[in-house]
Coordinates of C-alpha atoms and ligand atoms in Angstrom, one line a residue:
X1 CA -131.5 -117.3 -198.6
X2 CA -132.1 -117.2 -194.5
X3 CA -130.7 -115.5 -191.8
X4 CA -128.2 -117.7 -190.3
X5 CA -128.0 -118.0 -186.3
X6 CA -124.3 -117.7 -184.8
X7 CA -122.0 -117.0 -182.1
X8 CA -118.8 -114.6 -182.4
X9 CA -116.3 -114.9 -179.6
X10 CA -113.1 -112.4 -179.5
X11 CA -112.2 -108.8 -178.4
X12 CA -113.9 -105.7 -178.6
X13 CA -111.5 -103.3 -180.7
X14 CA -114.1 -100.1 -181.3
X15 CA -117.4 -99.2 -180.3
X16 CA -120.0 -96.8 -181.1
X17 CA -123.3 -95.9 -180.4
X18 CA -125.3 -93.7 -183.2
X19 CA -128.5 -93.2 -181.6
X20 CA -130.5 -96.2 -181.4
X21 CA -127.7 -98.4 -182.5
X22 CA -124.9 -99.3 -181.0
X23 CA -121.8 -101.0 -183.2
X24 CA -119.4 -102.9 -181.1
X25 CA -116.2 -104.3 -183.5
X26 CA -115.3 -107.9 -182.3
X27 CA -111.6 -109.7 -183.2
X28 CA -112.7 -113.1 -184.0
X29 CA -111.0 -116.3 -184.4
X30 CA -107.9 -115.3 -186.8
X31 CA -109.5 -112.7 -188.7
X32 CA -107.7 -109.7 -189.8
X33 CA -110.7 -107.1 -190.1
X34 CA -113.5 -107.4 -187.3
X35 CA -117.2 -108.2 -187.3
X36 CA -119.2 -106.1 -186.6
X37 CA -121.8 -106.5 -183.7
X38 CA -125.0 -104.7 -184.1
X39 CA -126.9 -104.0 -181.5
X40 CA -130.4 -102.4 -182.3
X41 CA -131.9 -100.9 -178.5
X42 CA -135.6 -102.1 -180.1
X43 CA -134.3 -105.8 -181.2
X44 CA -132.7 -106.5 -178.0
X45 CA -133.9 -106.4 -174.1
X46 CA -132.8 -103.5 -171.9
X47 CA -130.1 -105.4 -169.8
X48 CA -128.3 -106.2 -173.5
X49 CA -128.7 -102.5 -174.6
X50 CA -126.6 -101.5 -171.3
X51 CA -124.2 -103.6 -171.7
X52 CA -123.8 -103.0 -175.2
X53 CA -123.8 -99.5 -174.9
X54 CA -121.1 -99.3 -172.0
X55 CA -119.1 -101.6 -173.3
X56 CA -115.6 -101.1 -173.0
X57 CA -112.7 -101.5 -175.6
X58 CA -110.8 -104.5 -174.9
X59 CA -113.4 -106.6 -173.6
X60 CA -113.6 -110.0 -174.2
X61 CA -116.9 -111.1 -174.9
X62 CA -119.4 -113.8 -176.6
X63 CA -122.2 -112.4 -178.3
X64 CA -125.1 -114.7 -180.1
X65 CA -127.4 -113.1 -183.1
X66 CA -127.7 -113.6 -186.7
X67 CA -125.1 -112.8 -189.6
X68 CA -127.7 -110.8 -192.2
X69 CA -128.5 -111.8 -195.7
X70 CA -127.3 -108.0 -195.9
X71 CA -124.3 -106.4 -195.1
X72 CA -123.7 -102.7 -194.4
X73 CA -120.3 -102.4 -192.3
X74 CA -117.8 -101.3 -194.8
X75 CA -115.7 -104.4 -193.2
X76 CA -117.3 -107.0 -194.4
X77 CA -118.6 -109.2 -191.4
X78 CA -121.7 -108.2 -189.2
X79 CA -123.4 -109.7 -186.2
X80 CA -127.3 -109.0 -185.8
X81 CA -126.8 -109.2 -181.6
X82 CA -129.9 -110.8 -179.4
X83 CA -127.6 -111.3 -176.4
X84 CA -124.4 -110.6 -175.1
X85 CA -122.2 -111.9 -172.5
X86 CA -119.3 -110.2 -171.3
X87 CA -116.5 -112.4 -170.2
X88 CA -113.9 -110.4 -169.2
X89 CA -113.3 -106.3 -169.1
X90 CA -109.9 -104.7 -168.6
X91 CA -109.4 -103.6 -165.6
X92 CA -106.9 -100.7 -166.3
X93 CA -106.4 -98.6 -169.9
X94 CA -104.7 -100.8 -172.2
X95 CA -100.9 -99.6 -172.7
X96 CA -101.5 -100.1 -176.6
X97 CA -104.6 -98.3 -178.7
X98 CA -106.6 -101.7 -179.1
X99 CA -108.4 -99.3 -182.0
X100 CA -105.5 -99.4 -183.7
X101 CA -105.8 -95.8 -184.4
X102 CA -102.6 -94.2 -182.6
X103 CA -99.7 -96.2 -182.9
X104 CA -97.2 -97.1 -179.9
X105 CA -93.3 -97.4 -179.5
X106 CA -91.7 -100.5 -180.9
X107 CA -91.1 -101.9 -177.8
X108 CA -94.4 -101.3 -176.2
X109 CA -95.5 -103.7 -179.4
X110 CA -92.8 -106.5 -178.3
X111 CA -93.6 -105.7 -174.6
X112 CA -97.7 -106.5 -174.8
X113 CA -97.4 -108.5 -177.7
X114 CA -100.4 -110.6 -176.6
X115 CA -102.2 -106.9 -177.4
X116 CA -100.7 -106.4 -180.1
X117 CA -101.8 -109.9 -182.2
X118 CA -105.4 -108.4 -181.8
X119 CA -104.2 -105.9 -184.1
X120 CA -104.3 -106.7 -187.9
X121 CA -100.5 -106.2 -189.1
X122 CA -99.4 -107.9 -185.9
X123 CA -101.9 -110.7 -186.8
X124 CA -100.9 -110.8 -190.1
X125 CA -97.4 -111.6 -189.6
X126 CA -97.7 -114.3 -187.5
X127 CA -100.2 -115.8 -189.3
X128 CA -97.6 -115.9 -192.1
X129 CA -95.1 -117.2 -189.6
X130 CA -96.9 -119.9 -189.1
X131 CA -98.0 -120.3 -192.9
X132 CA -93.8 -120.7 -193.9
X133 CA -93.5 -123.1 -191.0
X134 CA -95.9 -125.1 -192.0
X135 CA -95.4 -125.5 -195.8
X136 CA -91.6 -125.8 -194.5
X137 CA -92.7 -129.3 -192.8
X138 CA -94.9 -130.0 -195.9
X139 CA -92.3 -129.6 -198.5
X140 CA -89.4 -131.6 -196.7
X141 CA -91.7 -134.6 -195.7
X142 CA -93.0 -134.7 -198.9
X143 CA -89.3 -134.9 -200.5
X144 CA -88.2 -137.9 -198.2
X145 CA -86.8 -136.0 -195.3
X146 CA -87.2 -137.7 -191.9
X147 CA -88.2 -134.9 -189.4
X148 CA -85.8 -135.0 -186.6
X149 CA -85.3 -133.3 -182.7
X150 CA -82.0 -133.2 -181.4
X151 CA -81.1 -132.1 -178.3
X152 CA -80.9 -128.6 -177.2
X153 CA -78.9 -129.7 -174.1
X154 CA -75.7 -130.9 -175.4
X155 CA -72.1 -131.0 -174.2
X156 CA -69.9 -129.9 -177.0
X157 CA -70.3 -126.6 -179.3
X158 CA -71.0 -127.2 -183.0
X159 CA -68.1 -125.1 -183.6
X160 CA -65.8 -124.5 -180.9
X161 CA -67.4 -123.0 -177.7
X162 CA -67.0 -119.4 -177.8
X163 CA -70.7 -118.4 -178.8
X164 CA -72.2 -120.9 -176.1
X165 CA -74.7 -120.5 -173.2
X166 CA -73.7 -122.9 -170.1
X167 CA -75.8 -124.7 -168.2
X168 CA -75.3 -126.6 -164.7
X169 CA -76.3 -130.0 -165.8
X170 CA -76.1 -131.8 -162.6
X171 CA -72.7 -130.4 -161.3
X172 CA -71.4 -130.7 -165.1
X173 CA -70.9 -127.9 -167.6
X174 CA -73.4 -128.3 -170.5
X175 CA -74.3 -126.1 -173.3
X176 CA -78.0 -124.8 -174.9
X177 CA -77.5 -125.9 -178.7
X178 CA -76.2 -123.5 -180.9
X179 CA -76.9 -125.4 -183.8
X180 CA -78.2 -129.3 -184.6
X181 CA -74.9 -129.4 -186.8
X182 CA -73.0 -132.4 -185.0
X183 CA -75.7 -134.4 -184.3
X184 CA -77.9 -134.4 -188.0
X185 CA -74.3 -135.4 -189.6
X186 CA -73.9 -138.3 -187.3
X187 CA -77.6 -139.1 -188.1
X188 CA -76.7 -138.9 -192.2
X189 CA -74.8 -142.9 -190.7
X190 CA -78.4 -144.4 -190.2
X191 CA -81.3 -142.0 -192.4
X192 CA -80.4 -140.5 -195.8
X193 CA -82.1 -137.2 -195.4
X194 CA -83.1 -135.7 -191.9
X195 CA -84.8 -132.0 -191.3
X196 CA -85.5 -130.1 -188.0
X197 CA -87.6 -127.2 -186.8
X198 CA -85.5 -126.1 -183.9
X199 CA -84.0 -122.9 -181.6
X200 CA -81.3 -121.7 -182.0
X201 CA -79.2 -120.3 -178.7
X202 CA -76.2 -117.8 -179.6
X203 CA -74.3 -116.2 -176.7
X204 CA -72.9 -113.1 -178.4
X205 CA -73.2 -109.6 -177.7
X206 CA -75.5 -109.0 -181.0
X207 CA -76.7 -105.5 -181.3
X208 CA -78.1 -105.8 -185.0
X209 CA -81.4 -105.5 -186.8
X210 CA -81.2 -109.6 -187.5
X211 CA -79.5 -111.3 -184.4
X212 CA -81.3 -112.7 -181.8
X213 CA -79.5 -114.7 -179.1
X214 CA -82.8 -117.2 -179.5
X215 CA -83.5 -118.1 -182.9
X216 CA -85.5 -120.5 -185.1
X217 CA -83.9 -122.4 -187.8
X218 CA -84.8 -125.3 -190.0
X219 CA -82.0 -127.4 -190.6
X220 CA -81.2 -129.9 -193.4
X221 CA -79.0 -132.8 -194.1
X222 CA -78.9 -135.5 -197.0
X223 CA -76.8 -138.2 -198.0
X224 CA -75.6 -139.6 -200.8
X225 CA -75.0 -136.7 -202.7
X226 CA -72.3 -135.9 -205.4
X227 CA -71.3 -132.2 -204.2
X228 CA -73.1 -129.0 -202.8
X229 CA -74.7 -128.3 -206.1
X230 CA -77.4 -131.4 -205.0
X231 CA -78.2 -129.7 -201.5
X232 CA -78.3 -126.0 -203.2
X233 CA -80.9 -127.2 -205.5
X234 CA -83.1 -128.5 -202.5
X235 CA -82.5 -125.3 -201.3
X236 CA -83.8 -123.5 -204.3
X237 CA -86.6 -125.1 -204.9
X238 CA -88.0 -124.5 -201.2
X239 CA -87.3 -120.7 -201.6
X240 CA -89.3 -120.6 -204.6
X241 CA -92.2 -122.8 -203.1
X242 CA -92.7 -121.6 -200.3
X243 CA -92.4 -118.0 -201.5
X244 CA -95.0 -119.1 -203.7
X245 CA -97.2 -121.0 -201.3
X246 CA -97.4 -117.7 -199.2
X247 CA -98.4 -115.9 -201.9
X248 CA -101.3 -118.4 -202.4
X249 CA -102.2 -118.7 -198.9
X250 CA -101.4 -115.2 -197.2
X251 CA -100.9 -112.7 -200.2
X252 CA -104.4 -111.0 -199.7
X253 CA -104.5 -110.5 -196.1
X254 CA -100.5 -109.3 -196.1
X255 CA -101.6 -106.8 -198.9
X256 CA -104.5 -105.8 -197.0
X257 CA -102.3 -104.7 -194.0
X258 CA -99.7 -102.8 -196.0
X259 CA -97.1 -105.7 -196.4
X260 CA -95.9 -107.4 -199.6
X261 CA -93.9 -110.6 -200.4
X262 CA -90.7 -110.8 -202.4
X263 CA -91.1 -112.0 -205.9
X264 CA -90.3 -115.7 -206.4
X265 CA -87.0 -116.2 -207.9
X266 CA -87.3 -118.2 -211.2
X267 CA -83.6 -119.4 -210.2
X268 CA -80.8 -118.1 -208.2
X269 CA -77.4 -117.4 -209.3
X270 CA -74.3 -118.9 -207.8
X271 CA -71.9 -116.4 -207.5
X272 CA -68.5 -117.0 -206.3
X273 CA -66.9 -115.6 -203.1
X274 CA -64.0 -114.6 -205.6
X275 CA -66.6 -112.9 -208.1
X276 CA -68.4 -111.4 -205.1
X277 CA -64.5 -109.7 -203.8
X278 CA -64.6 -108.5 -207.8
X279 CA -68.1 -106.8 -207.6
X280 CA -67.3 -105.1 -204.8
X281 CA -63.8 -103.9 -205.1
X282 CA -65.4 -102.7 -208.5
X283 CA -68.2 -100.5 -206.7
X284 CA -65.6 -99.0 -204.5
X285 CA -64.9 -101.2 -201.6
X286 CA -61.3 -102.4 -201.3
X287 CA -61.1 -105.8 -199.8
X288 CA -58.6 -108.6 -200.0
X289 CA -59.3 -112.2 -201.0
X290 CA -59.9 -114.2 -197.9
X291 CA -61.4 -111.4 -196.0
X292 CA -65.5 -111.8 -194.3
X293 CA -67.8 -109.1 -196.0
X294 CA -69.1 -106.7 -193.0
X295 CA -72.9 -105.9 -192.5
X296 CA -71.9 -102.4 -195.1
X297 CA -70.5 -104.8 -197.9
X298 CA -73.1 -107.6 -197.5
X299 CA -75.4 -104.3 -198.3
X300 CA -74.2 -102.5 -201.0
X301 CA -73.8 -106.1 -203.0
X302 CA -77.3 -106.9 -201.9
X303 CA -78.5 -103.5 -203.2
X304 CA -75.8 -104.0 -206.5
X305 CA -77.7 -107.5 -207.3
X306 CA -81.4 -106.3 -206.1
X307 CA -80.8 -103.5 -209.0
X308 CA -79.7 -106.3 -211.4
X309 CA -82.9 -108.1 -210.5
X310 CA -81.4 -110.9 -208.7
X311 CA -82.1 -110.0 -205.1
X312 CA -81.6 -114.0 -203.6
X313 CA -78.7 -115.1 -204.5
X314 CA -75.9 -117.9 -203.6
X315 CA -72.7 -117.1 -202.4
X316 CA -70.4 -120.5 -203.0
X317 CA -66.6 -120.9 -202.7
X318 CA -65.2 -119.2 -200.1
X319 CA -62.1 -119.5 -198.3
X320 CA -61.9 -122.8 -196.2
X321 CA -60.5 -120.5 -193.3
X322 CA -63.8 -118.5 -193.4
X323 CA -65.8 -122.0 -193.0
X324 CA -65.8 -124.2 -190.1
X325 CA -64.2 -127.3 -189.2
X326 CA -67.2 -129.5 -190.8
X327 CA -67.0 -128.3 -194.4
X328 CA -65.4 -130.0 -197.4
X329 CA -62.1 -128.5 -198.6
X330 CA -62.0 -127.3 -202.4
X331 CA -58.5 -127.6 -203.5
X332 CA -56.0 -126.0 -200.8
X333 CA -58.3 -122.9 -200.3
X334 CA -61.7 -122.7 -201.3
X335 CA -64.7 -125.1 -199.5
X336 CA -67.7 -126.7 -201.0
X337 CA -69.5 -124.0 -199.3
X338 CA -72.8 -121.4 -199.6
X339 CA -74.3 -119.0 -198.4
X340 CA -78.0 -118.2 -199.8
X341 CA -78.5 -114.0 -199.3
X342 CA -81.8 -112.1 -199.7
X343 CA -81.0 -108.3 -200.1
X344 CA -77.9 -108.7 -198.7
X345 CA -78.9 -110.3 -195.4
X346 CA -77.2 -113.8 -195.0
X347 CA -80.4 -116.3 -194.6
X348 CA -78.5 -119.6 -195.1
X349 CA -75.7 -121.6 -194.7
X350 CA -73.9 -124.9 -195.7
X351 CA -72.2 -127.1 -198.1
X352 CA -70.6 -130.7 -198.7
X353 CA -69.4 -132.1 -195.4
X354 CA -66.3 -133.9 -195.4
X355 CA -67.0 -137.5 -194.6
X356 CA -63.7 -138.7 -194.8
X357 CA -63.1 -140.0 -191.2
X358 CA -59.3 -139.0 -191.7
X359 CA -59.6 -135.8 -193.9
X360 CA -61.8 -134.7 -191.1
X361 CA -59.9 -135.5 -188.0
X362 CA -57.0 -133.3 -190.2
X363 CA -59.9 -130.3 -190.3
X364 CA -60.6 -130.7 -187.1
X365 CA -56.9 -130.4 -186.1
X366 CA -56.6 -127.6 -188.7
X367 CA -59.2 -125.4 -186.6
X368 CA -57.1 -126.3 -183.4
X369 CA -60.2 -128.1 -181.6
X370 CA -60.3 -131.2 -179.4
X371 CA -60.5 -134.4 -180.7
X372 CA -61.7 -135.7 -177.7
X373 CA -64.5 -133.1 -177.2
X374 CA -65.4 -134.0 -180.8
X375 CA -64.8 -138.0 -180.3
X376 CA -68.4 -139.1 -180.2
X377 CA -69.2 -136.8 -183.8
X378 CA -66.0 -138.5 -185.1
X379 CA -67.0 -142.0 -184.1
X380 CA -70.2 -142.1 -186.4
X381 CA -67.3 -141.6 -189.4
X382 CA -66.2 -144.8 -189.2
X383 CA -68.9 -146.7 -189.4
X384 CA -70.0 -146.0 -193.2
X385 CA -71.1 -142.5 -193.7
X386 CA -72.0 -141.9 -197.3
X387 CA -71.1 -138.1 -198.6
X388 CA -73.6 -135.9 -197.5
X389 CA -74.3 -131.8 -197.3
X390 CA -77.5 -129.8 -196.2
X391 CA -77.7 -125.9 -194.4
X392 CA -79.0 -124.2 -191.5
X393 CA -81.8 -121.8 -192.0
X394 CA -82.7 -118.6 -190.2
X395 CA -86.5 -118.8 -190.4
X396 CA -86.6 -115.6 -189.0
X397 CA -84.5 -114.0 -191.1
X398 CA -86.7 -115.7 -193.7
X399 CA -89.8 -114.3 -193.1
X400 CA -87.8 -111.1 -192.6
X401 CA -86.7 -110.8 -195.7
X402 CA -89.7 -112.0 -197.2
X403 CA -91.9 -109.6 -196.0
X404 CA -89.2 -107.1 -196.5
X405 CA -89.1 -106.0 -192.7
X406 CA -86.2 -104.7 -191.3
X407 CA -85.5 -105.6 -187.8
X408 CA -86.0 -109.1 -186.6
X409 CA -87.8 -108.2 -183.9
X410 CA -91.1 -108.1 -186.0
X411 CA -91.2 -111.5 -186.7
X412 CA -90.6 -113.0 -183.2
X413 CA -93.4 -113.5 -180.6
X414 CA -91.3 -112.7 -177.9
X415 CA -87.7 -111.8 -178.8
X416 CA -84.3 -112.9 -176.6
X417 CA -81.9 -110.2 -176.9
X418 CA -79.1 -109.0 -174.7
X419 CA -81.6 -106.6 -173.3
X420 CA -84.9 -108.9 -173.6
X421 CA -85.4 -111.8 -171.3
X422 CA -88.7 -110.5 -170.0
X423 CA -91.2 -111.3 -171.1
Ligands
ATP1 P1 -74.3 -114.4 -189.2 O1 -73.0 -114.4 -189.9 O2 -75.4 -113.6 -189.9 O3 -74.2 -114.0 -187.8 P2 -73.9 -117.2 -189.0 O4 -73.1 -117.5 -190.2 O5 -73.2 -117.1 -187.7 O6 -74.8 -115.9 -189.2 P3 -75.0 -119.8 -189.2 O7 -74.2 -120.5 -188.1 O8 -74.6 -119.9 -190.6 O9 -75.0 -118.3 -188.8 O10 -76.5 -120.2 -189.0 C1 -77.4 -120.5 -190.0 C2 -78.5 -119.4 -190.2 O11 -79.1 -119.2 -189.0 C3 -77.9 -118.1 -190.6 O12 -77.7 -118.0 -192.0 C4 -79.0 -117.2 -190.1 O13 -80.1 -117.1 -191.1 C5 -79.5 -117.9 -188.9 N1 -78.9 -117.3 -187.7 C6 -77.7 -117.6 -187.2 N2 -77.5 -116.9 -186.1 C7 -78.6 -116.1 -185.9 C8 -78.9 -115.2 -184.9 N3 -78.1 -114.9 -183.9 N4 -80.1 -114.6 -185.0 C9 -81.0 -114.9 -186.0 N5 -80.7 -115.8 -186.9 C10 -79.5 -116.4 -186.9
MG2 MG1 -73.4 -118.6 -191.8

C-alpha cells in the first residue's frame, strides 16, 4: 500500500497544538466526524507551521498532504498536511461553539443554521432530509406516478379561503397554495397517477410543536381506483420503504449522533374513527361521535397504540362533516377517508374523491362554498374523470416522527412561523 496524495476542503471545527504538532479538525464534504489535519513543524516550511499553529476555529480552509497508510486520530480520517491555504477566517466569535462542545439556545441553532450544519447532529438530519426526499421521488416514479408542479400562485383555496395568504397579483387578489388539492384532481382527467414535492403555505395563528405556516408535502393522486383501500396501500407500502431505505442509507451516521429511526411497520392497522371515539372514551376521555380529537386525545391514543405496538396507524371513516368538500361520502355520515398517525401526530391525509360531477356540485353546496369560485375544478368533472383518491403528506412531520424529534423546527432549514420570517 502507498501513501495517497489529497486535498481536504471545509471548516476548521478544533485545533490543537501538542508540541511539535499541531492537529487542526477540518468538516469536509458531507462528513459527520472530521479529518484530521496533521501538521508536523519538521514536515512542513515555517510559513505553514504559523498558519497552522494560529489558526482559528471556523476557518475555512484548503489544505493539500497525504491521507497515511496509518491512522491514529480516534476519528477516523487524517490529513498528513505539506501546505495550507486559508481561504477565509471569521472575522468576529462565532455566536455558536463550532467545537460543538457547549451547546446553544434552540433558536440560536435556527438563527445561524448555516453554523449549525457544520455540526454533526445538525448534518445528520438534513442529510436524512434529503435521503426521504429522495427515495420519496424514487419510489413514486418507479410505481407509474407522473411527477407534477402546480402552481403556488392560485386564485381559489383548496378548501374555502380562511387559512390563505393573499397576494397582489397585478391589482387582483391571489392566494399562495395551501395545498395542490384542486389542481392534481383535475389532472387525474388527463394522467392516471400524478405526485408532487411541493410547499405548503397555511395562514393560521399555529403556536405548536408541528405547524409551520411554510411546509413541505408530497402529494399523491391515482385513478382508476375501486375505493380508499387502493390509495392506503400505496401509502403503506412507502412508509415501510422508505423507513427502510433510511435505515439502509442513514442508520449508522443517525446512530452515531444520538438519533434513532422508528421501526418499520410490517403493516398498519385501519382503525375506525368510531373504534378510535371507543378507545378513548374507554381510557377516560369523554367525547361524542362526530367530534375532532384535540392535540391531548390525538396523544394519549398515540401513546395507547405505541404501547400496543402499533405506533403508525390509519385512522379511516370519519364523519363527512369533519372532511372537506372533495371527499367521497360513506352512507349519510361517514367518508371514504384517512388519516395515517405516527405516535399520535397526524402525518397524512386523504381518501376516495367523489368524481361524480353532480354528487360533487351537491358537496360543494353542502360545505356552503361557491360554485363559481370552484367552476374551473368542477369543469374537468365532466369531461370523463375516472374514480380516483390519493393524500397530502407532511414531509416534515415525517421525518419528525421518524427520527422521533419533537418540534418541527428540527427538521426545517429555515422555519416560517408567526414569529420567523427572518432569516
Ligand atoms: P392538522 O390537523 O395537523 O393541522 P391538516 O389536517 O390541516 O393538519 P392537511 O390539510 O390534511 O392538514 O395536510 C396534509 C398533511 O400536511 C398533514 O397531515 C400534515 O402532515 C401536513 N401539514 C398540514 N399543515 C401543516 C402545517 N401547518 N405545518 C406542517 N405540516 C402540515
Ligand atoms: Mg388532515
Amino acid at each position: 500500500m502507498s501513501e495517497k496524495a489529497g486535498v481536504v476542503e471545509g471548516w476548521v471545527s478544533n485545533v490543537k497544538t501538542v508540541g511539535k504538532i499541531t492537529f487542526i479538525e477540518v468538516i469536509d464534504d458531507l462528513s459527520i466526524s472530521p479529518v484530521t489535519v496533521v501538521v508536523k513543524r519538521d514536515s512542513v516550511d515555517a510559513e505553514t507551521w504559523s498558519k497552522a499553529s494560529s489558526m482559528k476555529i471556523g476557518s475555512a480552509v484548503r489544505v493539500e498532504g497525504v491521507f497515511p497508510d496509518i491512522i491514529v486520530s480516534r476519528k477516523g480520517r487524517e490529513l498528513q498536511a505539506k501546505a495550507i491555504t486559508v481561504l477565509s477566517e471569521p472575522i468576529e466569535l462565532p455566536p455558536i461553539d463550532l467545537t460543538g462542545k457547549t451547546p446553544a439556545s434552540f433558536d440560536l441553532y435556527v438563527d445561524f443554521r448555516y453554523l449549525a450544519l457544520r455540526l454533526p447532529r445538525f448534518r445528520a438530519v438534513f442529510i436524512a432530509r434529503a435521503k426521504l426526499v429522495e427515495f420519496t421521488r424514487e419510489f413514486f416514479a418507479k410505481n407509474g406516478f407522473l411527477e407534477v408542479h402546480t402552481p403556488k400562485l392560485v386564485g381559489a383555496g383548496a378548501e374555502g379561503g380562511a387559512t390563505l395568504f393573499t397576494v397582489d397579483y397585478f391589482g387582483q387578489k391571489a392566494y399562495l397554495s395551501q395545498s395542490p388539492q384542486l389542481y392534481k384532481q383535475m389532472l387525474m382527467c388527463g394522467v392516471p397517477r400524478v405526485f408532487e414535492i411541493t410547499p405548503y403555505f397555511r395562514a393560521e395563528k399555529f403556536s405548536t410543536p408541528r405547524h409551520l405556516n411554510e411546509s413541505w408535502g408530497l402529494d399523491v393522486e391515482m385513478g382508476f381506483i375501486e375505493d380508499e383501500e387502493d390509495v392506503m396501500k400505496v401509502l403503506e407500502e412507502f412508509i415501510g420503504a422508505s423507513i427502510n431505505y433510511l435505515r439502509m442509507e442513514v442508520g449508522d451516521m443517525l446512530k452515531t449522533v444520538g438519533l434513532s429511526l422508528i421501526d418499520p411497520p410490517s403493516s398498519i392497522p385501519r382503525i375506525t374513527y368510531s373504534e378510535i371515539i371507543d378507545i378513548l372514551n374507554s381510557i377516560g376521555y369523554n367525547i361524542q361521535w362526530g367530534e375532532d380529537l384535540d392535540t391531548q386525545a390525538e396523544k394519549s391514543l398515540g401513546e395507547y397504540l405505541s404501547a400496543k405496538g402499533t405506533p403508525i396507524y390509519f385512522i379511516t371513516k370519519y364523519p363527512w362533516d369533519a372532511k372537506p368538500f372533495y371527499i367521497m361520502r360513506e352512507g349519510d355520515n361517514l367518508s371514504k377517508s384517512f388519516d395515517l398517525d405516527i405516535k399520535g401526530i397526524e402525518v397524512a391525509s386523504g381518501g376516495q374523491r367523489e368524481h361524480r360531477y353532480h354528487e360533487l356540485v351537491q358537496n360543494l353546496k353542502a360545505k356552503g362554498l361557491s360554485l363559481e369560485e370552484f367552476s374551473f375544478y368542477i369543469k374537468a368533472f365532466m369531461y370523463g374523470m375516472p374514480p380516483h383518491g390519493g393524500f397530502g403528506l407532511g414531509l416534515d412531520r415525517l421525518l419528525m416522527t421518524f427520527l422521533g424529534l419533537s418540534n418541527i423546527r428540527e427538521v426545517v432549514l429555515f422555519p416560517r412561523d408567526r414569529f420567523r420570517l427572518i432569516p
